[in-house]
Amino acid sequence: MPRSRLILITGMTGSGKTTLARYAEEHGYSVVTMGDVIRDLAKERGLEPTPHNLGLVAEDIRREEGDASVARRCIEKLRRKEEARVVVDGIRSLKEVDAFREAHSNISLVAVHTSPKTRFLRLKRRGRSDDPKDREALSERDRRELSFGVGSAIAMAEHMIVNEGSLPELKKAFEGLMEGLNEA
Amino acid sequence: MPRSRLILITGMTGSGKTTLARYAEEHGYSVVTMGDVIRDLAKERGLEPTPHNLGLVAEDIRREEGDASVARRCIEKLRRKEEARVVVDGIRSLKEVDAFREAHSNISLVAVHTSPKTRFLRLKRRGRSDDPKDREALSERDRRELSFGVGSAIAMAEHMIVNEGSLPELKKAFEGLMEGLNEA
């Protein structure tokens, strides 16, 4: 059985976090998506998963239960899973990183960076239900996530993947990261 | 005469900002170092340039004159220089980026990222007067700069350079950036 490991992925909206999580899945990692906690909460509260509603829920839960509230719910999910290798998609602050570090001994914090201009062009193509629909909506989303402290998590990442090019390039960068982690 | 351009460099302590500024100098850019504003202020106030004193001055000036106070002093320096191509070393927040954008029409925000572990090993070797001397001092410095909002500036950078390897690799990445900027 492989050594237990938790990869935490952080980055701005549209930077490529979910794609990285999918690549990790191909390496036998189980995926926990922090945004799913927010989507579940919205459902519990009878709210449609619009960008606006999900944004409000993300703010509310942190205000009500603290900066690490979403992380704590993910850690509960992890306990039930009992998987050796898990990737967590969607870290938004160092408080969340700290919560995972308290719960797990082998953590790698990975940031994925894409310029605001490229993220906007990608999101226009993707069109997930909670994706910002125009530049102003993306700016608002960026401001909210920066207010959670996602910038600090990105700045303090142990590994930085730049995702400005093609998917094969991103995959190559991720494979390089995996090799580095497996050698460490 | 080349088109006027301002490159803003952001990144954590020990990530390689000053090395990038030196490379830009080799491309005919004039360098303005935001830390020099702090060092000058410390001198005016009769303080030794220790990490502790420079940290206090950096916090004081922002508290007294606002988040963009250091940026504004740099913009004054730029006006006196009247150089077409300038690189600004040491952006610490999006407020500072906004101040430069108001003063200049052609801005490129460049972040340089290095993992905390590698930064610590580099700083131990470098030993500039204001460099953190141990891991706790680096953590304190990181926390202060994150509190200024440097993480948000890094997260919103238009260009990200990862500096985990050798100086020739960093130089190559920088040359790639320069080519991209000159084509744009």
mmCIF file of C-alpha atoms in Angstrom:
data_model
loop_
_atom_site.group_PDB
_atom_site.id
_atom_site.type_symbol
_atom_site.label_atom_id
_atom_site.label_comp_id
_atom_site.label_asym_id
_atom_site.label_seq_id
_atom_site.Cartn_x
_atom_site.Cartn_y
_atom_site.Cartn_z
ATOM 1 C CA MET A 1 0.000 0.000 0.000
ATOM 2 C CA PRO A 2 1.403 3.428 -0.955
ATOM 3 C CA ARG A 3 2.401 5.871 1.749
ATOM 4 C CA SER A 4 -0.547 8.025 2.772
ATOM 5 C CA ARG A 5 -0.513 11.479 1.152
ATOM 6 C CA LEU A 6 -2.799 14.478 0.858
ATOM 7 C CA ILE A 7 -2.321 16.912 -2.028
ATOM 8 C CA LEU A 8 -4.004 20.273 -1.493
ATOM 9 C CA ILE A 9 -4.683 22.249 -4.663
ATOM 10 C CA THR A 10 -5.135 26.010 -4.581
ATOM 11 C CA GLY A 11 -5.504 28.618 -7.308
ATOM 12 C CA MET A 12 -7.876 31.236 -8.659
ATOM 13 C CA THR A 13 -11.133 30.417 -10.468
ATOM 14 C CA GLY A 14 -10.395 29.060 -13.934
ATOM 15 C CA SER A 15 -6.706 28.393 -13.254
ATOM 16 C CA GLY A 16 -7.004 24.623 -13.750
ATOM 17 C CA LYS A 17 -7.482 23.151 -10.248
ATOM 18 C CA THR A 18 -10.132 20.647 -11.275
ATOM 19 C CA THR A 19 -8.092 19.473 -14.273
ATOM 20 C CA LEU A 20 -5.141 18.819 -11.946
ATOM 21 C CA ALA A 21 -7.419 16.899 -9.580
ATOM 22 C CA ARG A 22 -8.533 14.749 -12.505
ATOM 23 C CA TYR A 23 -4.909 14.019 -13.421
ATOM 24 C CA ALA A 24 -4.292 13.020 -9.795
ATOM 25 C CA GLU A 25 -7.276 10.676 -10.032
ATOM 26 C CA GLU A 26 -5.524 8.925 -12.930
ATOM 27 C CA HIS A 27 -2.639 8.328 -10.481
ATOM 28 C CA GLY A 28 -4.979 6.549 -8.063
ATOM 29 C CA TYR A 29 -5.841 9.574 -5.925
ATOM 30 C CA SER A 30 -9.325 9.988 -4.554
ATOM 31 C CA VAL A 31 -10.743 13.526 -5.066
ATOM 32 C CA VAL A 32 -12.461 15.707 -2.480
ATOM 33 C CA THR A 33 -13.847 18.943 -3.932
ATOM 34 C CA MET A 34 -14.201 21.814 -1.462
ATOM 35 C CA GLY A 35 -16.741 23.475 -3.745
ATOM 36 C CA ASP A 36 -18.989 20.407 -3.297
ATOM 37 C CA VAL A 37 -19.305 21.282 0.393
ATOM 38 C CA ILE A 38 -20.617 24.690 -0.672
ATOM 39 C CA ARG A 39 -22.921 23.137 -3.308
ATOM 40 C CA ASP A 40 -24.278 20.684 -0.677
ATOM 41 C CA LEU A 41 -24.887 23.527 1.769
ATOM 42 C CA ALA A 42 -26.705 25.549 -0.900
ATOM 43 C CA LYS A 43 -28.901 22.514 -1.620
ATOM 44 C CA GLU A 44 -29.648 22.056 2.107
ATOM 45 C CA ARG A 45 -30.693 25.712 2.213
ATOM 46 C CA GLY A 46 -32.888 25.285 -0.867
ATOM 47 C CA LEU A 47 -30.769 27.603 -3.036
ATOM 48 C CA GLU A 48 -30.052 27.212 -6.763
ATOM 49 C CA PRO A 49 -26.309 26.720 -7.485
ATOM 50 C CA THR A 50 -25.881 30.096 -9.190
ATOM 51 C CA PRO A 51 -22.518 31.885 -8.836
ATOM 52 C CA HIS A 52 -24.226 34.495 -6.663
ATOM 53 C CA ASN A 53 -25.850 31.969 -4.278
ATOM 54 C CA LEU A 54 -22.738 29.805 -3.984
ATOM 55 C CA GLY A 55 -20.717 32.936 -3.252
ATOM 56 C CA LEU A 56 -23.104 33.936 -0.478
ATOM 57 C CA VAL A 57 -23.045 30.445 1.050
ATOM 58 C CA ALA A 58 -19.224 30.375 0.901
ATOM 59 C CA GLU A 59 -19.110 33.686 2.758
ATOM 60 C CA ASP A 60 -21.856 32.754 5.240
ATOM 61 C CA ILE A 61 -20.364 29.444 6.326
ATOM 62 C CA ARG A 62 -16.982 31.063 6.958
ATOM 63 C CA ARG A 63 -18.566 33.898 8.905
ATOM 64 C CA GLU A 64 -20.779 31.536 10.916
ATOM 65 C CA GLU A 65 -18.285 28.759 11.617
ATOM 66 C CA GLY A 66 -14.867 30.298 10.965
ATOM 67 C CA ASP A 67 -12.240 30.447 8.198
ATOM 68 C CA ALA A 68 -11.566 26.709 8.295
ATOM 69 C CA SER A 69 -15.226 25.602 8.315
ATOM 70 C CA VAL A 70 -15.234 24.239 4.750
ATOM 71 C CA ALA A 71 -11.879 22.511 5.376
ATOM 72 C CA ARG A 72 -13.251 20.873 8.534
ATOM 73 C CA ARG A 73 -16.219 19.444 6.615
ATOM 74 C CA CYS A 74 -13.796 18.054 4.020
ATOM 75 C CA ILE A 75 -11.675 16.496 6.767
ATOM 76 C CA GLU A 76 -14.809 14.734 8.037
ATOM 77 C CA LYS A 77 -15.403 13.389 4.515
ATOM 78 C CA LEU A 78 -11.778 12.193 4.397
ATOM 79 C CA ARG A 79 -12.173 10.299 7.680
ATOM 80 C CA ARG A 80 -15.109 8.401 6.228
ATOM 81 C CA LYS A 81 -13.212 7.624 3.025
ATOM 82 C CA GLU A 82 -10.077 6.174 4.650
ATOM 83 C CA GLU A 83 -8.215 6.436 1.343
ATOM 84 C CA ALA A 84 -4.408 6.476 1.401
ATOM 85 C CA ARG A 85 -4.015 9.090 -1.332
ATOM 86 C CA VAL A 86 -6.359 12.002 -1.620
ATOM 87 C CA VAL A 87 -6.312 15.242 -3.554
ATOM 88 C CA VAL A 88 -8.318 18.175 -2.212
ATOM 89 C CA ASP A 89 -9.511 20.561 -4.899
ATOM 90 C CA GLY A 90 -10.106 24.167 -3.907
ATOM 91 C CA ILE A 91 -8.037 25.424 -0.947
ATOM 92 C CA ARG A 92 -8.901 29.083 -0.315
ATOM 93 C CA SER A 93 -6.713 30.119 2.654
ATOM 94 C CA LEU A 94 -3.762 29.272 4.889
ATOM 95 C CA LYS A 95 -6.247 28.652 7.719
ATOM 96 C CA GLU A 96 -7.627 25.792 5.627
ATOM 97 C CA VAL A 97 -4.100 24.497 4.986
ATOM 98 C CA ASP A 98 -3.423 24.596 8.748
ATOM 99 C CA ALA A 99 -6.608 22.603 9.433
ATOM 100 C CA PHE A 100 -5.523 19.883 6.985
ATOM 101 C CA ARG A 101 -1.997 19.870 8.443
ATOM 102 C CA GLU A 102 -3.431 19.259 11.901
ATOM 103 C CA ALA A 103 -5.445 16.314 10.589
ATOM 104 C CA HIS A 104 -2.830 14.760 8.306
ATOM 105 C CA SER A 105 0.956 14.297 8.513
ATOM 106 C CA ASN A 106 1.925 14.192 4.833
ATOM 107 C CA ILE A 107 0.604 17.282 3.048
ATOM 108 C CA SER A 108 1.711 18.882 -0.222
ATOM 109 C CA LEU A 109 0.331 22.319 -1.047
ATOM 110 C CA VAL A 110 0.200 22.796 -4.827
ATOM 111 C CA ALA A 111 -0.792 26.082 -6.496
ATOM 112 C CA VAL A 112 -1.801 26.438 -10.110
ATOM 113 C CA HIS A 113 -1.462 29.888 -11.654
ATOM 114 C CA THR A 114 -3.011 31.331 -14.786
ATOM 115 C CA SER A 115 -3.142 35.020 -15.709
ATOM 116 C CA PRO A 116 -6.493 36.798 -15.211
ATOM 117 C CA LYS A 117 -6.815 37.301 -18.984
ATOM 118 C CA THR A 118 -6.360 33.597 -19.802
ATOM 119 C CA ARG A 119 -8.678 32.526 -16.962
ATOM 120 C CA PHE A 120 -11.406 34.738 -18.327
ATOM 121 C CA LEU A 121 -11.059 33.292 -21.845
ATOM 122 C CA ARG A 122 -11.189 29.739 -20.440
ATOM 123 C CA LEU A 123 -14.232 30.358 -18.261
ATOM 124 C CA LYS A 124 -16.125 31.805 -21.209
ATOM 125 C CA ARG A 125 -15.578 28.451 -22.950
ATOM 126 C CA ARG A 126 -16.285 26.232 -19.900
ATOM 127 C CA GLY A 127 -19.609 27.579 -18.673
ATOM 128 C CA ARG A 128 -20.068 25.509 -15.448
ATOM 129 C CA SER A 129 -23.216 26.528 -13.532
ATOM 130 C CA ASP A 130 -21.176 28.476 -10.984
ATOM 131 C CA ASP A 131 -18.787 30.055 -13.522
ATOM 132 C CA PRO A 132 -18.651 33.845 -13.828
ATOM 133 C CA LYS A 133 -20.364 34.919 -17.043
ATOM 134 C CA ASP A 134 -18.496 38.157 -17.761
ATOM 135 C CA ARG A 135 -15.367 40.040 -16.784
ATOM 136 C CA GLU A 136 -17.063 41.949 -13.972
ATOM 137 C CA ALA A 137 -18.457 38.698 -12.514
ATOM 138 C CA LEU A 138 -14.969 37.173 -12.617
ATOM 139 C CA SER A 139 -13.498 40.242 -10.896
ATOM 140 C CA GLU A 140 -16.143 39.957 -8.193
ATOM 141 C CA ARG A 141 -15.402 36.246 -7.771
ATOM 142 C CA ASP A 142 -11.653 36.978 -7.631
ATOM 143 C CA ARG A 143 -12.162 39.681 -5.007
ATOM 144 C CA ARG A 144 -14.254 37.338 -2.844
ATOM 145 C CA GLU A 145 -11.713 34.522 -3.013
ATOM 146 C CA LEU A 146 -8.818 36.916 -2.383
ATOM 147 C CA SER A 147 -10.736 38.152 0.674
ATOM 148 C CA PHE A 148 -10.815 34.540 1.955
ATOM 149 C CA GLY A 149 -6.997 34.607 1.681
ATOM 150 C CA VAL A 150 -6.443 32.410 -1.397
ATOM 151 C CA GLY A 151 -3.531 34.657 -2.420
ATOM 152 C CA SER A 152 -1.632 33.772 0.753
ATOM 153 C CA ALA A 153 -2.174 30.053 0.108
ATOM 154 C CA ILE A 154 -0.863 30.505 -3.453
ATOM 155 C CA ALA A 155 2.127 32.547 -2.244
ATOM 156 C CA MET A 156 3.101 29.893 0.324
ATOM 157 C CA ALA A 157 2.618 26.864 -1.958
ATOM 158 C CA GLU A 158 5.322 24.215 -1.942
ATOM 159 C CA HIS A 159 4.807 23.614 -5.654
ATOM 160 C CA MET A 160 3.695 26.072 -8.322
ATOM 161 C CA ILE A 161 2.347 24.931 -11.666
ATOM 162 C CA VAL A 162 1.945 27.589 -14.346
ATOM 163 C CA ASN A 163 -0.989 26.844 -16.645
ATOM 164 C CA GLU A 164 -0.800 29.376 -19.434
ATOM 165 C CA GLY A 165 -0.543 26.925 -22.342
ATOM 166 C CA SER A 166 -2.175 23.727 -23.579
ATOM 167 C CA LEU A 167 -3.628 20.775 -21.657
ATOM 168 C CA PRO A 168 -0.743 18.473 -22.711
ATOM 169 C CA GLU A 169 1.686 21.038 -21.249
ATOM 170 C CA LEU A 170 -0.308 21.123 -18.006
ATOM 171 C CA LYS A 171 -0.327 17.335 -17.879
ATOM 172 C CA LYS A 172 3.439 17.237 -18.401
ATOM 173 C CA ALA A 173 3.956 19.716 -15.547
ATOM 174 C CA PHE A 174 1.711 17.609 -13.322
ATOM 175 C CA GLU A 175 3.561 14.387 -14.184
ATOM 176 C CA GLY A 176 6.803 16.155 -13.217
ATOM 177 C CA LEU A 177 5.265 17.099 -9.885
ATOM 178 C CA MET A 178 4.110 13.512 -9.269
ATOM 179 C CA GLU A 179 7.596 12.177 -9.952
ATOM 180 C CA GLY A 180 9.077 14.714 -7.535
ATOM 181 C CA LEU A 181 6.568 13.778 -4.831
ATOM 182 C CA ASN A 182 7.148 10.052 -5.286
ATOM 183 C CA GLU A 183 10.914 10.520 -4.990
ATOM 184 C CA ALA A 184 10.619 12.708 -1.885
ATOM 185 C CA MET B 1 13.121 55.057 -28.534
ATOM 186 C CA PRO B 2 11.378 51.913 -27.180
ATOM 187 C CA ARG B 3 7.752 52.068 -26.117
ATOM 188 C CA SER B 4 7.429 53.102 -22.495
ATOM 189 C CA ARG B 5 6.873 50.156 -20.148
ATOM 190 C CA LEU B 6 6.762 49.500 -16.413
ATOM 191 C CA ILE B 7 7.384 45.988 -15.118
ATOM 192 C CA LEU B 8 6.191 45.435 -11.552
ATOM 193 C CA ILE B 9 7.835 42.520 -9.743
ATOM 194 C CA THR B 10 6.160 40.835 -6.795
ATOM 195 C CA GLY B 11 7.017 37.755 -4.760
ATOM 196 C CA MET B 12 7.870 36.603 -1.267
ATOM 197 C CA THR B 13 11.194 37.373 0.452
ATOM 198 C CA GLY B 14 13.974 35.294 -1.075
ATOM 199 C CA SER B 15 11.974 34.302 -4.170
ATOM 200 C CA GLY B 16 14.337 36.069 -6.600
ATOM 201 C CA LYS B 17 12.771 39.514 -7.210
ATOM 202 C CA THR B 18 16.065 41.402 -7.081
ATOM 203 C CA THR B 19 17.758 38.916 -9.425
ATOM 204 C CA LEU B 20 14.950 39.430 -11.954
ATOM 205 C CA ALA B 21 15.331 43.210 -11.607
ATOM 206 C CA ARG B 22 19.052 42.831 -12.365
ATOM 207 C CA TYR B 23 18.258 40.801 -15.492
ATOM 208 C CA ALA B 24 15.836 43.543 -16.572
ATOM 209 C CA GLU B 25 18.648 46.060 -16.067
ATOM 210 C CA GLU B 26 20.697 44.096 -18.604
ATOM 211 C CA HIS B 27 17.798 44.697 -21.029
ATOM 212 C CA GLY B 28 18.120 48.469 -20.562
ATOM 213 C CA TYR B 29 15.527 48.810 -17.805
ATOM 214 C CA SER B 30 16.077 51.267 -14.989
ATOM 215 C CA VAL B 31 15.424 49.758 -11.512
ATOM 216 C CA VAL B 32 13.356 51.269 -8.705
ATOM 217 C CA THR B 33 13.478 49.242 -5.484
ATOM 218 C CA MET B 34 10.494 49.655 -3.180
ATOM 219 C CA GLY B 35 12.575 48.434 -0.244
ATOM 220 C CA ASP B 36 14.879 51.458 -0.767
ATOM 221 C CA VAL B 37 11.968 53.728 0.136
ATOM 222 C CA ILE B 38 11.727 51.854 3.442
ATOM 223 C CA ARG B 39 15.504 51.955 3.938
ATOM 224 C CA ASP B 40 15.515 55.732 3.255
ATOM 225 C CA LEU B 41 12.674 56.263 5.729
ATOM 226 C CA ALA B 42 14.500 54.227 8.380
ATOM 227 C CA LYS B 43 17.602 56.389 7.814
ATOM 228 C CA GLU B 44 15.528 59.608 8.107
ATOM 229 C CA ARG B 45 14.170 58.282 11.391
ATOM 230 C CA GLY B 46 17.693 57.442 12.630
ATOM 231 C CA LEU B 47 17.042 53.684 12.690
ATOM 232 C CA GLU B 48 19.556 50.946 11.833
ATOM 233 C CA PRO B 49 18.430 48.859 8.794
ATOM 234 C CA THR B 50 17.794 45.696 10.829
ATOM 235 C CA PRO B 51 14.981 43.361 9.675
ATOM 236 C CA HIS B 52 13.005 44.353 12.777
ATOM 237 C CA ASN B 53 13.342 48.121 12.206
ATOM 238 C CA LEU B 54 12.627 47.924 8.473
ATOM 239 C CA GLY B 55 9.579 45.816 9.251
ATOM 240 C CA LEU B 56 8.296 48.415 11.688
ATOM 241 C CA VAL B 57 8.879 51.265 9.228
ATOM 242 C CA ALA B 58 7.111 49.310 6.439
ATOM 243 C CA GLU B 59 4.094 48.836 8.710
ATOM 244 C CA ASP B 60 4.159 52.411 10.069
ATOM 245 C CA ILE B 61 4.248 54.160 6.688
ATOM 246 C CA ARG B 62 1.317 52.086 5.430
ATOM 247 C CA ARG B 63 -0.676 52.753 8.603
ATOM 248 C CA GLU B 64 0.150 56.477 8.552
ATOM 249 C CA GLU B 65 -0.238 57.179 4.830
ATOM 250 C CA GLY B 66 -2.231 54.233 3.457
ATOM 251 C CA ASP B 67 -1.620 50.941 1.641
ATOM 252 C CA ALA B 68 -0.201 52.620 -1.466
ATOM 253 C CA SER B 69 2.150 55.005 0.390
ATOM 254 C CA VAL B 70 5.364 53.231 -0.629
ATOM 255 C CA ALA B 71 4.106 52.918 -4.220
ATOM 256 C CA ARG B 72 3.338 56.652 -4.309
ATOM 257 C CA ARG B 73 6.877 57.509 -3.222
ATOM 258 C CA CYS B 74 8.209 55.232 -5.980
ATOM 259 C CA ILE B 75 5.961 56.915 -8.539
ATOM 260 C CA GLU B 76 7.476 60.259 -7.489
ATOM 261 C CA LYS B 77 10.953 58.799 -8.088
ATOM 262 C CA LEU B 78 9.819 57.558 -11.513
ATOM 263 C CA ARG B 79 8.602 61.040 -12.488
ATOM 264 C CA ARG B 80 12.036 62.449 -11.724
ATOM 265 C CA LYS B 81 13.756 59.683 -13.712
ATOM 266 C CA GLU B 82 11.740 60.042 -16.914
ATOM 267 C CA GLU B 83 13.044 56.677 -18.161
ATOM 268 C CA ALA B 84 11.068 54.833 -20.844
ATOM 269 C CA ARG B 85 11.553 51.370 -19.361
ATOM 270 C CA VAL B 86 11.514 50.815 -15.655
ATOM 271 C CA VAL B 87 11.290 47.747 -13.458
ATOM 272 C CA VAL B 88 9.879 48.135 -9.946
ATOM 273 C CA ASP B 89 11.239 45.596 -7.478
ATOM 274 C CA GLY B 90 9.063 44.713 -4.516
ATOM 275 C CA ILE B 91 5.294 45.106 -5.065
ATOM 276 C CA ARG B 92 3.462 44.068 -1.874
ATOM 277 C CA SER B 93 -0.250 44.509 -2.667
ATOM 278 C CA LEU B 94 -2.906 45.077 -5.333
ATOM 279 C CA LYS B 95 -3.376 48.604 -3.921
ATOM 280 C CA GLU B 96 0.198 49.298 -4.969
ATOM 281 C CA VAL B 97 -0.468 47.791 -8.410
ATOM 282 C CA ASP B 98 -3.534 50.041 -8.765
ATOM 283 C CA ALA B 99 -1.467 53.123 -7.851
ATOM 284 C CA PHE B 100 1.067 52.299 -10.574
ATOM 285 C CA ARG B 101 -1.729 51.599 -13.091
ATOM 286 C CA GLU B 102 -3.181 55.035 -12.414
ATOM 287 C CA ALA B 103 0.208 56.623 -13.070
ATOM 288 C CA HIS B 104 1.288 54.562 -16.076
ATOM 289 C CA SER B 105 -0.514 53.086 -19.088
ATOM 290 C CA ASN B 106 1.684 50.086 -19.937
ATOM 291 C CA ILE B 107 2.113 47.898 -16.857
ATOM 292 C CA SER B 108 3.121 44.239 -16.595
ATOM 293 C CA LEU B 109 2.723 42.549 -13.218
ATOM 294 C CA VAL B 110 5.246 39.718 -12.862
ATOM 295 C CA ALA B 111 5.330 37.340 -9.884
ATOM 296 C CA VAL B 112 8.241 35.121 -8.987
ATOM 297 C CA HIS B 113 7.489 32.068 -6.857
ATOM 298 C CA THR B 114 9.783 29.893 -4.791
ATOM 299 C CA SER B 115 8.705 27.374 -2.157
ATOM 300 C CA PRO B 116 9.144 28.443 1.498
ATOM 301 C CA LYS B 117 11.770 25.716 2.016
ATOM 302 C CA THR B 118 13.937 26.851 -0.915
ATOM 303 C CA ARG B 119 13.576 30.514 0.065
ATOM 304 C CA PHE B 120 14.836 29.747 3.536
ATOM 305 C CA LEU B 121 17.888 27.875 2.213
ATOM 306 C CA ARG B 122 18.695 30.774 -0.147
ATOM 307 C CA LEU B 123 18.334 33.460 2.482
ATOM 308 C CA LYS B 124 20.678 31.588 4.813
ATOM 309 C CA ARG B 125 23.307 31.847 2.063
ATOM 310 C CA ARG B 126 22.553 35.477 1.076
ATOM 311 C CA GLY B 127 22.658 37.284 4.417
ATOM 312 C CA ARG B 128 21.622 40.841 3.366
ATOM 313 C CA SER B 129 21.313 43.185 6.374
ATOM 314 C CA ASP B 130 17.520 42.923 6.335
ATOM 315 C CA ASP B 131 17.376 39.171 5.657
ATOM 316 C CA PRO B 132 15.656 36.909 8.180
ATOM 317 C CA LYS B 133 18.291 34.945 10.107
ATOM 318 C CA ASP B 134 16.291 31.823 11.006
ATOM 319 C CA ARG B 135 13.107 29.989 10.079
ATOM 320 C CA GLU B 136 11.017 31.793 12.683
ATOM 321 C CA ALA B 137 12.252 35.200 11.435
ATOM 322 C CA LEU B 138 11.335 34.214 7.874
ATOM 323 C CA SER B 139 7.871 33.098 9.007
ATOM 324 C CA GLU B 140 7.398 36.439 10.751
ATOM 325 C CA ARG B 141 8.526 38.302 7.633
ATOM 326 C CA ASP B 142 6.206 36.170 5.457
ATOM 327 C CA ARG B 143 3.254 36.845 7.773
ATOM 328 C CA ARG B 144 3.901 40.609 7.673
ATOM 329 C CA GLU B 145 4.136 40.715 3.881
ATOM 330 C CA LEU B 146 1.065 38.491 3.494
ATOM 331 C CA SER B 147 -0.769 40.913 5.796
ATOM 332 C CA PHE B 148 0.116 43.733 3.346
ATOM 333 C CA GLY B 149 -1.606 41.626 0.661
ATOM 334 C CA VAL B 150 1.383 40.352 -1.334
ATOM 335 C CA GLY B 151 -0.439 37.032 -1.863
ATOM 336 C CA SER B 152 -3.211 38.786 -3.790
ATOM 337 C CA ALA B 153 -0.659 40.537 -6.011
ATOM 338 C CA ILE B 154 1.016 37.174 -6.701
ATOM 339 C CA ALA B 155 -2.335 35.489 -7.394
ATOM 340 C CA MET B 156 -3.352 38.186 -9.892
ATOM 341 C CA ALA B 157 0.004 38.407 -11.700
ATOM 342 C CA GLU B 158 -0.053 38.487 -15.491
ATOM 343 C CA HIS B 159 3.153 36.456 -15.606
ATOM 344 C CA MET B 160 4.416 33.860 -13.145
ATOM 345 C CA ILE B 161 8.039 32.776 -13.032
ATOM 346 C CA VAL B 162 8.844 29.707 -10.938
ATOM 347 C CA ASN B 163 12.307 29.937 -9.412
ATOM 348 C CA GLU B 164 12.970 26.578 -7.817
ATOM 349 C CA GLY B 165 16.117 25.711 -9.775
ATOM 350 C CA SER B 166 19.392 27.301 -10.855
ATOM 351 C CA LEU B 167 20.197 30.894 -11.851
ATOM 352 C CA PRO B 168 20.649 29.935 -15.552
ATOM 353 C CA GLU B 169 17.125 28.431 -15.453
ATOM 354 C CA LEU B 170 15.769 31.630 -13.912
ATOM 355 C CA LYS B 171 17.551 33.703 -16.537
ATOM 356 C CA LYS B 172 16.098 31.545 -19.306
ATOM 357 C CA ALA B 173 12.586 31.991 -17.898
ATOM 358 C CA PHE B 174 13.137 35.741 -17.723
ATOM 359 C CA GLU B 175 14.417 35.912 -21.305
ATOM 360 C CA GLY B 176 11.241 34.069 -22.368
ATOM 361 C CA LEU B 177 9.157 36.668 -20.549
ATOM 362 C CA MET B 178 11.056 39.528 -22.228
ATOM 363 C CA GLU B 179 10.459 38.031 -25.667
ATOM 364 C CA GLY B 180 6.752 37.669 -24.897
ATOM 365 C CA LEU B 181 6.521 41.283 -23.728
ATOM 366 C CA ASN B 182 8.376 42.610 -26.752
ATOM 367 C CA GLU B 183 6.038 40.731 -29.094
ATOM 368 C CA ALA B 184 2.906 41.926 -27.295
#
